[in-house]
Coordinates of C-alpha atoms and ligand atoms in Angstrom, one line a residue:
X275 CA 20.9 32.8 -15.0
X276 CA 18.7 29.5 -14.2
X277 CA 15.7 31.1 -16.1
X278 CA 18.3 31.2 -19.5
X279 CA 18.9 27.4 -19.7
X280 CA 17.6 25.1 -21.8
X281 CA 14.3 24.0 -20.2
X282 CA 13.3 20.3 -19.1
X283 CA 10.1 19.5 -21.4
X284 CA 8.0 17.6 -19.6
X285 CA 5.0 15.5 -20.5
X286 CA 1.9 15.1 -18.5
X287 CA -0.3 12.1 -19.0
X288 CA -3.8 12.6 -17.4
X289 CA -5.3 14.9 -15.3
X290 CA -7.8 13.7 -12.6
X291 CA -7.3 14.2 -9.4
X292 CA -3.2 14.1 -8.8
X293 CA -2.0 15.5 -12.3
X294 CA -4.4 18.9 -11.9
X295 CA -2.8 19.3 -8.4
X296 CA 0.8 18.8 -10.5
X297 CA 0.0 20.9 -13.2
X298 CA -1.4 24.0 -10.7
X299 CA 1.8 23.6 -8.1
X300 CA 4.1 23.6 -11.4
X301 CA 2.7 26.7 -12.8
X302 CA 2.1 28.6 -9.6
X303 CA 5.9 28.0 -8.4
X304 CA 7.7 27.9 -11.5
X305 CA 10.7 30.2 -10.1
X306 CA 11.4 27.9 -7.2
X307 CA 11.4 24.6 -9.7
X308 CA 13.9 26.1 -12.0
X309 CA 16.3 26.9 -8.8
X310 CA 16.0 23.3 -7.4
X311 CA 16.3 21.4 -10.8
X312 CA 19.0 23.8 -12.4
X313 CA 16.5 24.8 -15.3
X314 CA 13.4 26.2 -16.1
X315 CA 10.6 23.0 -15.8
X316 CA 8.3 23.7 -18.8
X317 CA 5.1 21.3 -19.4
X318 CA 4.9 20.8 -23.2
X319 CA 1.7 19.1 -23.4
X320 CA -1.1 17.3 -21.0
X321 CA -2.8 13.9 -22.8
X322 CA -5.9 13.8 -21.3
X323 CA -9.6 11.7 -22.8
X324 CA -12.0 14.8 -22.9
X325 CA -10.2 18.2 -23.1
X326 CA -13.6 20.1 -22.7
X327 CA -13.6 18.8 -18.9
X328 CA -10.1 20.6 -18.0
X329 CA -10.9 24.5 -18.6
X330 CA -8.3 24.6 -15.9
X331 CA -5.4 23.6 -19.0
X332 CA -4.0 26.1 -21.0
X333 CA -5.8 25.3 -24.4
X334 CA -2.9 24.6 -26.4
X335 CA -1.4 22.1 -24.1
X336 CA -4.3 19.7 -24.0
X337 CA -4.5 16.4 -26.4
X338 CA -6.0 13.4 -26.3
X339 CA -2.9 12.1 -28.5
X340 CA -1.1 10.5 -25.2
X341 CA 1.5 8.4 -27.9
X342 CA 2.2 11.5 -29.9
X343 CA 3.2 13.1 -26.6
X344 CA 5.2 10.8 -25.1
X345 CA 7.1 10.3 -28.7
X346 CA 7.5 14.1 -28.8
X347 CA 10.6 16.2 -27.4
X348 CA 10.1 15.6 -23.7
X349 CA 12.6 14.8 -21.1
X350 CA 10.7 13.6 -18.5
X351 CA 7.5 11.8 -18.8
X352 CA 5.1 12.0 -16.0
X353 CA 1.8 9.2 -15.6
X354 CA -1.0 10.1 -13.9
X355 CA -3.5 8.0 -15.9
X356 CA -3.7 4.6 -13.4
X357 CA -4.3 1.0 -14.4
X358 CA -2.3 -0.9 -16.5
X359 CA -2.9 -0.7 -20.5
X360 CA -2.1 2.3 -21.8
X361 CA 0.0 3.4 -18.9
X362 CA 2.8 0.4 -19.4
X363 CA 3.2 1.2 -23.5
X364 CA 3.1 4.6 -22.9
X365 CA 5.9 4.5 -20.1
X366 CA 7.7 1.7 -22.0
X367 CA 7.8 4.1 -25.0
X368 CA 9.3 7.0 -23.2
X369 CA 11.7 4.7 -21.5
X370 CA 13.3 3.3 -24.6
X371 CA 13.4 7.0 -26.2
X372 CA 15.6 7.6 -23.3
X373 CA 13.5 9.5 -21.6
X374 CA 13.3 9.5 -18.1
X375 CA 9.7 8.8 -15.9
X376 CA 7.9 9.4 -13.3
X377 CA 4.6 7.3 -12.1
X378 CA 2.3 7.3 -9.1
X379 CA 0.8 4.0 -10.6
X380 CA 1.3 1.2 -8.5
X381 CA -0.7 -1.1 -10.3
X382 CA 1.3 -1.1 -13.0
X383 CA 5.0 -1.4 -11.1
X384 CA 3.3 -4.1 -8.9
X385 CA 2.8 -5.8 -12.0
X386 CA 5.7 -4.8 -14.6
X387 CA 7.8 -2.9 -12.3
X388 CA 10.7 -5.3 -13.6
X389 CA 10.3 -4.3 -16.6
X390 CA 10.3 -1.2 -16.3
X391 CA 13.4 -0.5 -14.5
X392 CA 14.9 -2.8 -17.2
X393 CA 13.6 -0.1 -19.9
X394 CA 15.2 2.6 -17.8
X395 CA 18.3 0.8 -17.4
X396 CA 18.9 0.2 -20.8
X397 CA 18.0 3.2 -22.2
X398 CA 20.0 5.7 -19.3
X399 CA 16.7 7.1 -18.0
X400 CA 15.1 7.0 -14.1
X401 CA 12.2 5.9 -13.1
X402 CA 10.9 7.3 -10.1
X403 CA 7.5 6.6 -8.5
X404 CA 7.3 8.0 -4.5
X405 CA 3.4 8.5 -5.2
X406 CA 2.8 4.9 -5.8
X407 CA 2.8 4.1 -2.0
X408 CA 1.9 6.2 1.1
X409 CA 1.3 9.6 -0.9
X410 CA 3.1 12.7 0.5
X411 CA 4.9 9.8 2.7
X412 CA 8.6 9.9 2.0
X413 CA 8.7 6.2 2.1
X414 CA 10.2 5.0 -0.7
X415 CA 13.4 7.2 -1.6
X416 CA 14.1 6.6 2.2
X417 CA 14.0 2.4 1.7
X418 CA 15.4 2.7 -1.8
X419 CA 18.9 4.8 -0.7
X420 CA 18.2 6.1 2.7
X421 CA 17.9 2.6 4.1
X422 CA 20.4 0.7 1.5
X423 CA 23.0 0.6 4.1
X424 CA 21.2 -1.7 6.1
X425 CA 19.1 -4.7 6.4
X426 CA 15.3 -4.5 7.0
X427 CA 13.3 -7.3 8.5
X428 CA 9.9 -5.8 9.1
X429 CA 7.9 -3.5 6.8
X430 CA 4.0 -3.3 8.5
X431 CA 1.4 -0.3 7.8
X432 CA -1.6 1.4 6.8
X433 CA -0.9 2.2 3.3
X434 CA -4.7 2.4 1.4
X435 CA -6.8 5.5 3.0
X436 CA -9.5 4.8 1.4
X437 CA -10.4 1.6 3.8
X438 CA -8.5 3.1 7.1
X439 CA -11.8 5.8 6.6
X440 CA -13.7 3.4 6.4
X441 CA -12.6 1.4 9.2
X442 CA -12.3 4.7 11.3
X443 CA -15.5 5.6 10.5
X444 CA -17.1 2.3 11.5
X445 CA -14.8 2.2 14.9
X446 CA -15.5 6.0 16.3
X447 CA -18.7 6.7 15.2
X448 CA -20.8 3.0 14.0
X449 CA -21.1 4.4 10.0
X450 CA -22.0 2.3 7.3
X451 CA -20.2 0.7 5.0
X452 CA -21.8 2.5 1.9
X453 CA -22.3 6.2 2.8
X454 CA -18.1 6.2 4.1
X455 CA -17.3 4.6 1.0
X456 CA -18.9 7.6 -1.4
X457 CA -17.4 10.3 1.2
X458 CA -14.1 8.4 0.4
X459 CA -14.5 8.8 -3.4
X460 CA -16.0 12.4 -3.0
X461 CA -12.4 13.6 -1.2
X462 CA -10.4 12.4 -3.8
X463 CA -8.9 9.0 -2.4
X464 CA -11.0 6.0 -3.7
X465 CA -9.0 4.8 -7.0
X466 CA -11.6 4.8 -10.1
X467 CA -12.6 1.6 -9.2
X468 CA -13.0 1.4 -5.2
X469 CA -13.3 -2.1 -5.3
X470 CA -9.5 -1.7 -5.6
X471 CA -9.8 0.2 -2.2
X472 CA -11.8 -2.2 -0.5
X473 CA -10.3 -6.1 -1.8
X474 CA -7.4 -4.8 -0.6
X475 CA -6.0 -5.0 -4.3
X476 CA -4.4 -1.2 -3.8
X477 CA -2.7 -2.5 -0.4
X478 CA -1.3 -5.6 -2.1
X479 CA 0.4 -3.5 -5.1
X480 CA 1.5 -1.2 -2.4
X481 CA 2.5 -4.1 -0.3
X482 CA 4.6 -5.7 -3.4
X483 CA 6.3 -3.0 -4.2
X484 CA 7.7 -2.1 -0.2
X485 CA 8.6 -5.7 -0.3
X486 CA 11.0 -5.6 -3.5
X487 CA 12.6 -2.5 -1.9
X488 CA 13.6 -3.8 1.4
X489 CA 14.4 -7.2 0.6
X490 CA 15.9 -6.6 -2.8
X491 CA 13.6 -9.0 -3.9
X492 CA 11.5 -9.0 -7.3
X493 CA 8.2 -9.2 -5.5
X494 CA 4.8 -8.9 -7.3
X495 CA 1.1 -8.3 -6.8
X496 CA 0.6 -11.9 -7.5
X497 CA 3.2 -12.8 -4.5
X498 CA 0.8 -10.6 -2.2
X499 CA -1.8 -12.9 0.2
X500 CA -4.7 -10.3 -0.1
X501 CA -8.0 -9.9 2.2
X502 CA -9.9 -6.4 2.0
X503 CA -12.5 -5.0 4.2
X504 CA -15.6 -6.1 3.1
X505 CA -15.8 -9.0 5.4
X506 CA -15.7 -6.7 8.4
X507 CA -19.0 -6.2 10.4
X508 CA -20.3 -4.5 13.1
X509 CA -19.3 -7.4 15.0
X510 CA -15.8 -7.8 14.5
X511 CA -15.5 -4.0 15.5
X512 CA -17.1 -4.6 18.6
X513 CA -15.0 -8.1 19.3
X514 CA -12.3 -5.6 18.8
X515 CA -13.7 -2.9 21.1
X516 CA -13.7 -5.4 24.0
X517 CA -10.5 -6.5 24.0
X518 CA -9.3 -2.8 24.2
X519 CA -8.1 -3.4 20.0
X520 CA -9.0 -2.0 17.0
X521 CA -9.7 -3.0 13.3
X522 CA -7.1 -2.0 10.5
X523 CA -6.6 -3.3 7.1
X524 CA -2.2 -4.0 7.1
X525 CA -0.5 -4.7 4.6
X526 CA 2.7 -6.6 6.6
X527 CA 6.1 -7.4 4.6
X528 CA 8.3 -9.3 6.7
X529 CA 11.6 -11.6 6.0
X530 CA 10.9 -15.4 7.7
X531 CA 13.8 -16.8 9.6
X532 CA 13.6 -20.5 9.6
X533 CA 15.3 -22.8 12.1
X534 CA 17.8 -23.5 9.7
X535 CA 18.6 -20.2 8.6
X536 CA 17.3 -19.8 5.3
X537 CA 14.9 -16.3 4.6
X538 CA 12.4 -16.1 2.5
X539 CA 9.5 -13.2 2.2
X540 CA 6.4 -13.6 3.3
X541 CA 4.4 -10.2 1.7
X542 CA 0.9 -9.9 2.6
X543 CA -2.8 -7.5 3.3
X544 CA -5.5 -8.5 5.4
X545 CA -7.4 -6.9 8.3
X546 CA -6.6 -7.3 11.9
X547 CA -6.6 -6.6 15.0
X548 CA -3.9 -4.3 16.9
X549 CA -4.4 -2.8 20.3
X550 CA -5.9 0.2 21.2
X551 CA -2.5 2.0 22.3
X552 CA -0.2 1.0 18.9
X553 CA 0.8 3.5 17.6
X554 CA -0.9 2.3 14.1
X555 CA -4.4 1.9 16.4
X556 CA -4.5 6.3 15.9
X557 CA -3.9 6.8 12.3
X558 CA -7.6 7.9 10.9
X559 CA -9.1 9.0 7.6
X560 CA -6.9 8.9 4.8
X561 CA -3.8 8.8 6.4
X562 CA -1.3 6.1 6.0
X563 CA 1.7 4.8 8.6
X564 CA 4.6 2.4 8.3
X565 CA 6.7 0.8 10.4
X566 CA 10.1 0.0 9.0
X567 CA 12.3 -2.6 11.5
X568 CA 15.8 -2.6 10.6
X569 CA 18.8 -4.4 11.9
X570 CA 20.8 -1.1 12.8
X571 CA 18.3 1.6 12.7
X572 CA 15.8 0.1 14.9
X573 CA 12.1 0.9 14.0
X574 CA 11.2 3.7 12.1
X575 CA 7.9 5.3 12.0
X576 CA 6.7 7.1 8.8
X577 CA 3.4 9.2 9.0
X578 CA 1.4 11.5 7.0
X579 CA -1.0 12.1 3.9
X580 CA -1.8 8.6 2.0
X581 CA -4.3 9.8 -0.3
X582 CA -5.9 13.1 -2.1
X583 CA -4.7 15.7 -5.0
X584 CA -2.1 18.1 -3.2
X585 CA -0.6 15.3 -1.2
X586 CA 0.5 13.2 -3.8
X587 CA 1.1 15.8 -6.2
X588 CA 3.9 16.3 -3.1
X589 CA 5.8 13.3 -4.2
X590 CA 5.2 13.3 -7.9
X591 CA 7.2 17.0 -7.7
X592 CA 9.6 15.4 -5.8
X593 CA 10.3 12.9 -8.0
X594 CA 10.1 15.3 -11.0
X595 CA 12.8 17.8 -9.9
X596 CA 14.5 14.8 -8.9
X597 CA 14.7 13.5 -12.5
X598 CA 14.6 16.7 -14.0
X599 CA 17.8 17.5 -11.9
X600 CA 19.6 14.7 -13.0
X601 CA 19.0 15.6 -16.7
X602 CA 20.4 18.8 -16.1
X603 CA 23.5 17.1 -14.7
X604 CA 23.4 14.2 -16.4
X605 CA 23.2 12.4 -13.2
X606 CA 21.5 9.0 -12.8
X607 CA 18.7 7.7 -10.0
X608 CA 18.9 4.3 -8.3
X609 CA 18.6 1.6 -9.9
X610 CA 16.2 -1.4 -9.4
X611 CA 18.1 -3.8 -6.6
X612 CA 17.0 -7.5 -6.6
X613 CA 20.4 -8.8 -6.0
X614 CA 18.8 -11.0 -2.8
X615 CA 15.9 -12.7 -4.8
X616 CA 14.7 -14.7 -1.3
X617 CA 11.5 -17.1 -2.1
X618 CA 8.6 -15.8 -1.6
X619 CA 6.9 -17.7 1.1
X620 CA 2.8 -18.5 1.0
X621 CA 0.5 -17.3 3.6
X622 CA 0.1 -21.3 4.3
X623 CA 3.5 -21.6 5.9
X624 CA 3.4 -18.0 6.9
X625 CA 3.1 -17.3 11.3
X626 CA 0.0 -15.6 12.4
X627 CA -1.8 -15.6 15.6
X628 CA -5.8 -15.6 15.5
X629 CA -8.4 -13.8 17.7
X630 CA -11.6 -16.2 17.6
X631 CA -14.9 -15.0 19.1
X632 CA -17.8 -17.6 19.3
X633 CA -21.3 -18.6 20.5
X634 CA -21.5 -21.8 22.5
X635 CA -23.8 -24.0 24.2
X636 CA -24.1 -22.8 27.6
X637 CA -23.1 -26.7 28.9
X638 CA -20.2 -27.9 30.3
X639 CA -17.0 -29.2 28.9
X640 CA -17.7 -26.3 25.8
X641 CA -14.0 -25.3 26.9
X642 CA -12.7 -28.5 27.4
X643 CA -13.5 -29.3 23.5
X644 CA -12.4 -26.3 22.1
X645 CA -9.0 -26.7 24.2
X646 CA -8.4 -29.9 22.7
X647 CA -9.0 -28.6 19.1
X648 CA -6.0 -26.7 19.4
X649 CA -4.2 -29.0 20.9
X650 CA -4.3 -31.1 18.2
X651 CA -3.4 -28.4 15.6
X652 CA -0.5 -28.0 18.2
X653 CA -1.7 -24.0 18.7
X654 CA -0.9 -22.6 22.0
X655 CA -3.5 -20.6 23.2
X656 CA -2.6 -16.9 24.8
X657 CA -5.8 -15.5 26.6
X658 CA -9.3 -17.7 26.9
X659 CA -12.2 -15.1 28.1
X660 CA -15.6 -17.1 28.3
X661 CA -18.5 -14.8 29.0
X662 CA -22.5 -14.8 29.4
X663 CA -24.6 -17.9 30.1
X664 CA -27.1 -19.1 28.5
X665 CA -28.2 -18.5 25.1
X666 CA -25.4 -15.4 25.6
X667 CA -22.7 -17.4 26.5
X668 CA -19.2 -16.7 24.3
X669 CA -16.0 -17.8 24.2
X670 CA -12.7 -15.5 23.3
X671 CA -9.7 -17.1 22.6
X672 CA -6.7 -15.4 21.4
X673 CA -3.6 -17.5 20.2
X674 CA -0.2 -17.7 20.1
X675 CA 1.9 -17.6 16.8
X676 CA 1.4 -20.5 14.8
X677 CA 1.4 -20.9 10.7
X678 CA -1.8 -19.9 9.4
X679 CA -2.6 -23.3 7.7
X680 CA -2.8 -24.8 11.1
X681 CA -4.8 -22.1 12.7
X682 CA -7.0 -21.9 9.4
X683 CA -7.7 -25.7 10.1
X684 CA -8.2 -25.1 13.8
X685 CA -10.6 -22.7 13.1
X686 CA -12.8 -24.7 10.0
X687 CA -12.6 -27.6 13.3
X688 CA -14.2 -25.7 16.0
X689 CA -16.8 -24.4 13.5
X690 CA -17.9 -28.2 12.9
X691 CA -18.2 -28.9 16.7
X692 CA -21.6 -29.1 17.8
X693 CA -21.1 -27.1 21.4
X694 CA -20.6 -24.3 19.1
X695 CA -23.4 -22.5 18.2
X696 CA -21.4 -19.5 15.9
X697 CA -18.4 -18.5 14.5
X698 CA -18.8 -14.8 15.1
X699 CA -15.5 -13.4 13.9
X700 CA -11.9 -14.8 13.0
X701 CA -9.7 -12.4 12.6
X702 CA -5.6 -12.1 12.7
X703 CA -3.7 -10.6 15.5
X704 CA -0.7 -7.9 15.3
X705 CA 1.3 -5.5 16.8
X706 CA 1.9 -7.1 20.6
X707 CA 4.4 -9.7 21.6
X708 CA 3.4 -13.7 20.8
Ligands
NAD970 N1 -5.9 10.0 -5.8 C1 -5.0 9.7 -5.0 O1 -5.1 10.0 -3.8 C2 -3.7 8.9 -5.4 C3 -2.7 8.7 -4.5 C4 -1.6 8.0 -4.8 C5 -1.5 7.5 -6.1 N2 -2.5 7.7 -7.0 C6 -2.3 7.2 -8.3 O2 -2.2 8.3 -9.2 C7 -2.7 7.9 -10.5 C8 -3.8 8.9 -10.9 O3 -4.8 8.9 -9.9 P1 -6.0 10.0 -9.8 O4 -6.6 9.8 -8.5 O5 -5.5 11.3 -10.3 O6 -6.9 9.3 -10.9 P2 -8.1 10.1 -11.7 O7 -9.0 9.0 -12.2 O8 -8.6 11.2 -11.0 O9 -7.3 10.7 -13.0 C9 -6.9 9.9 -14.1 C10 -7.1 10.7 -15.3 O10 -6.5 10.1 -16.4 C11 -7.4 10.2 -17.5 N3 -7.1 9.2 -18.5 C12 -7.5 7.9 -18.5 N4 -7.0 7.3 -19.6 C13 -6.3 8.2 -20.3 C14 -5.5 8.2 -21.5 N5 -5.5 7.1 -22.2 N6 -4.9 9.3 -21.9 C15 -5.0 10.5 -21.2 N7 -5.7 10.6 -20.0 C16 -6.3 9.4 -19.6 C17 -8.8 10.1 -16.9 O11 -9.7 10.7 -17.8 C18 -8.6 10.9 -15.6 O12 -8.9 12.3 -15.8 C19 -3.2 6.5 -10.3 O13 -2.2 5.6 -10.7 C20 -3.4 6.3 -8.8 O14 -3.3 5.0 -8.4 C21 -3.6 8.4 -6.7
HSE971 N1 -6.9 4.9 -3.4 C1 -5.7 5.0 -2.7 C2 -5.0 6.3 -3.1 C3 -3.6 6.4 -2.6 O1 -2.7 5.5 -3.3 C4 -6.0 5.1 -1.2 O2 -7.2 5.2 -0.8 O3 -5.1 5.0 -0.4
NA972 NA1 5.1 8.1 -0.8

């Protein structure tokens, strides 16, 4: 009988929003976690800061004694605290007491991940973290084995659904900035700190870590060209809007071909512009999408829940019977695979295209001017729309792939030319053929 083995202890460090969804899943389906690990899951403790705010926790699991936990007789250690400091001693702890771990903090393996897996590695424990990107998204088992077989070129999506409701919100029905935000953080997907959200700091961590797993690359936050949302207005929504596009925030993890051959990564989050009938132009609220290219599979498309308690709490149990299972058996999960360690390439030398809306003297030779400022920054242009007269008159241009240095300098060029009147948006182009 399943229900007569020895248990797997495990150790549950904080309880916000994901580890009270964990806790309540794990005690209301405790027959159906024993069947799929092999033995009964008991939780032998939950480290939270203020044990009077979780009536929901049996009283004589709660501490605030996080290192006495971990040090204790678990098998499996599961962090739900966030951030870096005292997630990465805590985990570090566990992993060189052999014990294995699972994390939905991408922070900290955007930062240490390396380190981490070396812990593990050393020590004969996993470490598992499907929560740490896309939330209930099977994203990452499915690159880390699923996927090892082949070679991926192309990693793009929405993976922070704290700024895609945003953005939605601004697109469908003209909401502020503010008032989406606090809805955001009300439903459970804003991080502690939103600012994380909105800089785009929860992308790039998100972004780093898809990058290590399909280019078997060590990639980190600090690899990751970041831009968040807060530079986004009413009018780049509407210079959206009339190109029949849309605004999303992308975090976009591709491998560069040069002419020569060599690869390197180019891993980065910014907002842009995709068209109105991409497939990523429909994903609203809190849900995330990714599109995986690979050389034999072709593209994959990966959809669902990014964000929120239950969700996540998805993929942390995932990963828990999945570590659980192979302490039962003595099995071991993947290990970290950086065997390919390709440069890193900066969002300099990295190709973009640009959408460029501005206000310009209603005189003529305007387009003649700006023409020639590309031309000399040796950008081809794709689409020119010139509109209004007047003190309306505008001018669209849309470009062709080019690195973003060059366009970046086009751009800082036109704005000095004194036809033009107003940058009104700049903003980076994706998902239709250059
Ligand atoms: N909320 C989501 O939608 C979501 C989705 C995917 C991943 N994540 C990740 O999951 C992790 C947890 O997120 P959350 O939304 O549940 O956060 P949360 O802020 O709701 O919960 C974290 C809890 O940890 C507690 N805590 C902080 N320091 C502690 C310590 N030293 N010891 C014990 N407890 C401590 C806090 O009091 C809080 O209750 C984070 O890494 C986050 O990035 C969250
Ligand atoms: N704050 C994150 C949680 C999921 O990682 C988001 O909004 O997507
Ligand atoms: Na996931």
């Amino acid at each position: 009988m399943i229900e007569d083995r020895e248990p797997i202890r495990v150790a549950l460090l904080g309880c916000g929003t994901v580890g009270t969804e964990v806790l309540r899943l794990l005690r209301e389906y405790p027959t159906e976690y024993a069947a799929r690990t092999g033995a009964p899951v008991h939780v032998t403790g939950v480290a939270v800061r203020r044990p009077h705010k979780h009536p929901e926790v049996p009283e004589h699991l709660l501490t605030t004694d996080a290192e006495s936990l971990v040090e204790g007789n678990a098998d499996v250690v599961v962090e739900l605290v966030g951030g870096i400091e005292p997630a990465r001693s805590l985990l570090s702890r566990a992993l060189h007491a052999g014990k294995s771990v699972v994390t939905a903090n991408k922070a900290l393996l955007a930062e240490h991940g390396s380190e981490l897996y070396a812990a593990a590695d050393a020590n004969g424990a996993d470490i598992y973290f499907e929560a740490a990107v896309a939330g209930a998204i099977p994203l990452l088992r499915p690159l880390r084995e699923s996927l090892a077989g082949d070679r991926i070129n192309r990693v793009m999506g929405i993976v922070n659904g704290t700024s895609n409701y945003i953005l939605s919100a601004m697109d469908s029905t003209g909401a502020g900035y503010a008032e989406t935000l606090e809805e955001a953080g009300q439903l459970g997907y804003a991080e502690a700190d939103p600012t994380a959200d909105v800089d785009g700091f929860d992308a790039a961590a998100k972004a780093a870590i898809l990058a290590s797993l399909a280019f078997h690359t060590r990639v980190t936050a600090f690899d990751v060209h970041r831009e968040g949302i807060s530079e986004v207005g009413a009018g780049e929504i509407q210079a959206a809007r009339a190109l029949d596009r849309t605004v999303k925030l992308l975090a976009i993890c591709e491998r560069v071909v040069d002419e020569d051959g060599s690869e390197s990564v180019s891993a980065r989050v910014h907002p842009a512009m995709i068209p109105r009938d991409h497939p990523l132009a429909g994903v609203s609220g809190a849900f995330n999408a990714v599109f995986v290219e690979a050389e034999s599979a072709g593209q994959l498309m990966f959809y669902g829940q990014g964000a929120g308690g239950a969700p996540t709490a998805s993929a942390v149990l995932g990963d828990l019977v999945a570590a659980a299972r192979n302490v039962v058996v003595s099995g071991k999960g993947p290990r970290e695979s950086a065997h390919a360690q390709l440069p890193v390439r900066s969002m300099d030398r990295t190709p973009t295209r640009y959408h460029i809306s501005l206000d310009v003297a209603d005189k003529p030779g305007v387009l003649s001017q700006v023409a020639s400022m590309f031309n000399e920054h040796d950008v081809s242009i794709s689409v020119v729309r010139q509109q209004g007269r007047g003190a309306d008159a505008s001018l669209v241009v849309v470009t062709h792939t080019a690195s973003d240095a060059a366009l970046r300098r086009t751009v800082d060029k036109i704005a000095g030319l004194s036809a033009v009147l107003e940058v009104v948006s700049v903003m980076r182009v994706e998902g239709e053929p250059s």
